Amino acid sequence: MANVTNSTGSKAQVAPTATGAPSTGQTVIENGVVAKIAGIAAREVPGVHALGGGAARAVGAIRDALNSTDLAQGVSVEVGETQVAVDVTIVAEYPAALHKVADDVRAAISLAMAEYVGKQAVEVNVTINDVHIPADDEPADDAAVDGGAEARVL
């Protein structure tokens, strides 16, 4: 589940108008939307396997099974009037260079905040809390071990 915070305590922020045209209203972007956009941007980076810590990923696996993926999982945002700060926790793919993956996640989130939210990302903190090894996903076939030889452990 996403941790969405805001220094002013309100649930939404008003985005400033980027054009010089007269405004007849205001645009409100909820913090959860900002967190979701950051999560989508982070997931698209090569070398990112998943977002969130162990408990969040366990809950996320259940949500995925129910086709209810939380795209803001592992993302915490603090939104101001014109700037945003993002904290994201990721699981990196092995053997990706962790510093490059973190830099790419920062760049992707900063670009997404500027393009989609219209706010400057002044801080994007990336925590890598695990490394995913693709071999861990392969099912073990005990009958085919060592060309059909007898198993050493029962």
CSV table of N, CA and C in Angstrom, one decimal, residues 1-2 32 35-37 39-40 43 49-52 56-74:
chain,number,residue,atom,x,y,z
A,1,MET,N,0.8,-1.2,0.0
A,1,MET,CA,0.0,0.0,0.0
A,1,MET,C,0.9,1.2,0.0
A,2,ALA,N,0.5,2.3,-0.6
A,2,ALA,CA,1.3,3.5,-0.7
A,2,ALA,C,1.2,4.3,0.5
A,32,GLY,N,-2.4,10.6,-4.0
A,32,GLY,CA,-2.3,9.2,-4.5
A,32,GLY,C,-2.1,9.1,-6.0
A,35,ALA,N,1.7,9.6,-6.4
A,35,ALA,CA,2.4,8.4,-6.0
A,35,ALA,C,2.2,7.3,-7.1
A,36,LYS,N,1.1,7.2,-7.7
A,36,LYS,CA,0.8,6.2,-8.7
A,36,LYS,C,1.7,6.5,-10.0
A,37,ILE,N,1.8,7.7,-10.3
A,37,ILE,CA,2.6,8.1,-11.5
A,37,ILE,C,4.0,7.8,-11.2
A,39,GLY,N,5.2,5.5,-9.2
A,39,GLY,CA,5.3,4.1,-9.2
A,39,GLY,C,5.3,3.5,-10.6
A,40,ILE,N,4.5,4.0,-11.5
A,40,ILE,CA,4.5,3.6,-12.9
A,40,ILE,C,5.8,3.9,-13.6
A,43,ARG,N,8.5,1.5,-12.3
A,43,ARG,CA,8.4,0.1,-12.8
A,43,ARG,C,8.9,0.0,-14.3
A,49,HIS,N,12.7,-4.9,-10.6
A,49,HIS,CA,11.9,-6.1,-10.6
A,49,HIS,C,10.5,-5.8,-10.0
A,50,ALA,N,10.5,-5.1,-8.8
A,50,ALA,CA,9.3,-4.8,-8.1
A,50,ALA,C,9.5,-3.6,-7.2
A,51,LEU,N,8.4,-3.1,-6.7
A,51,LEU,CA,8.5,-2.0,-5.8
A,51,LEU,C,7.9,-2.4,-4.4
A,52,GLY,N,8.5,-1.8,-3.3
A,52,GLY,CA,8.0,-2.1,-2.0
A,52,GLY,C,8.9,-3.0,-1.2
A,56,ALA,N,4.9,-5.3,1.9
A,56,ALA,CA,4.1,-4.7,0.8
A,56,ALA,C,4.1,-5.6,-0.4
A,57,ARG,N,5.2,-6.3,-0.7
A,57,ARG,CA,5.2,-7.2,-1.9
A,57,ARG,C,4.3,-8.4,-1.7
A,58,ALA,N,4.2,-8.9,-0.4
A,58,ALA,CA,3.3,-10.0,-0.1
A,58,ALA,C,1.9,-9.6,-0.3
A,59,VAL,N,1.5,-8.4,0.2
A,59,VAL,CA,0.1,-7.9,0.0
A,59,VAL,C,-0.1,-7.7,-1.5
A,60,GLY,N,0.9,-7.2,-2.2
A,60,GLY,CA,0.8,-6.9,-3.6
A,60,GLY,C,0.6,-8.1,-4.4
A,61,ALA,N,1.2,-9.3,-4.0
A,61,ALA,CA,1.0,-10.5,-4.7
A,61,ALA,C,-0.4,-11.0,-4.6
A,62,ILE,N,-1.0,-10.8,-3.5
A,62,ILE,CA,-2.4,-11.1,-3.3
A,62,ILE,C,-3.3,-10.2,-4.2
A,63,ARG,N,-3.0,-8.9,-4.2
A,63,ARG,CA,-3.7,-8.0,-5.0
A,63,ARG,C,-3.6,-8.3,-6.5
A,64,ASP,N,-2.4,-8.7,-6.9
A,64,ASP,CA,-2.1,-9.1,-8.3
A,64,ASP,C,-3.0,-10.3,-8.7
A,65,ALA,N,-3.1,-11.2,-7.8
A,65,ALA,CA,-3.9,-12.4,-8.1
A,65,ALA,C,-5.4,-12.1,-8.3
A,66,LEU,N,-5.8,-11.0,-7.6
A,66,LEU,CA,-7.2,-10.5,-7.8
A,66,LEU,C,-7.4,-9.4,-8.8
A,67,ASN,N,-6.3,-9.2,-9.7
A,67,ASN,CA,-6.3,-8.2,-10.7
A,67,ASN,C,-6.6,-6.8,-10.1
A,68,SER,N,-5.9,-6.5,-9.0
A,68,SER,CA,-6.1,-5.2,-8.4
A,68,SER,C,-4.8,-4.7,-7.9
A,69,THR,N,-3.9,-4.5,-8.9
A,69,THR,CA,-2.5,-4.1,-8.6
A,69,THR,C,-2.5,-2.7,-8.0
A,70,ASP,N,-1.7,-2.5,-7.0
A,70,ASP,CA,-1.5,-1.2,-6.4
A,70,ASP,C,-0.2,-0.6,-7.0
A,71,LEU,N,-0.4,0.3,-8.0
A,71,LEU,CA,0.7,0.9,-8.7
A,71,LEU,C,1.5,1.9,-7.8
A,72,ALA,N,1.0,2.3,-6.7
A,72,ALA,CA,1.7,3.2,-5.8
A,72,ALA,C,2.4,2.4,-4.7
A,73,GLN,N,2.4,1.1,-4.7
A,73,GLN,CA,3.1,0.3,-3.7
A,73,GLN,C,4.6,0.7,-3.7
A,74,GLY,N,5.1,0.9,-2.5
A,74,GLY,CA,6.5,1.2,-2.3
A,74,GLY,C,6.9,2.6,-2.5
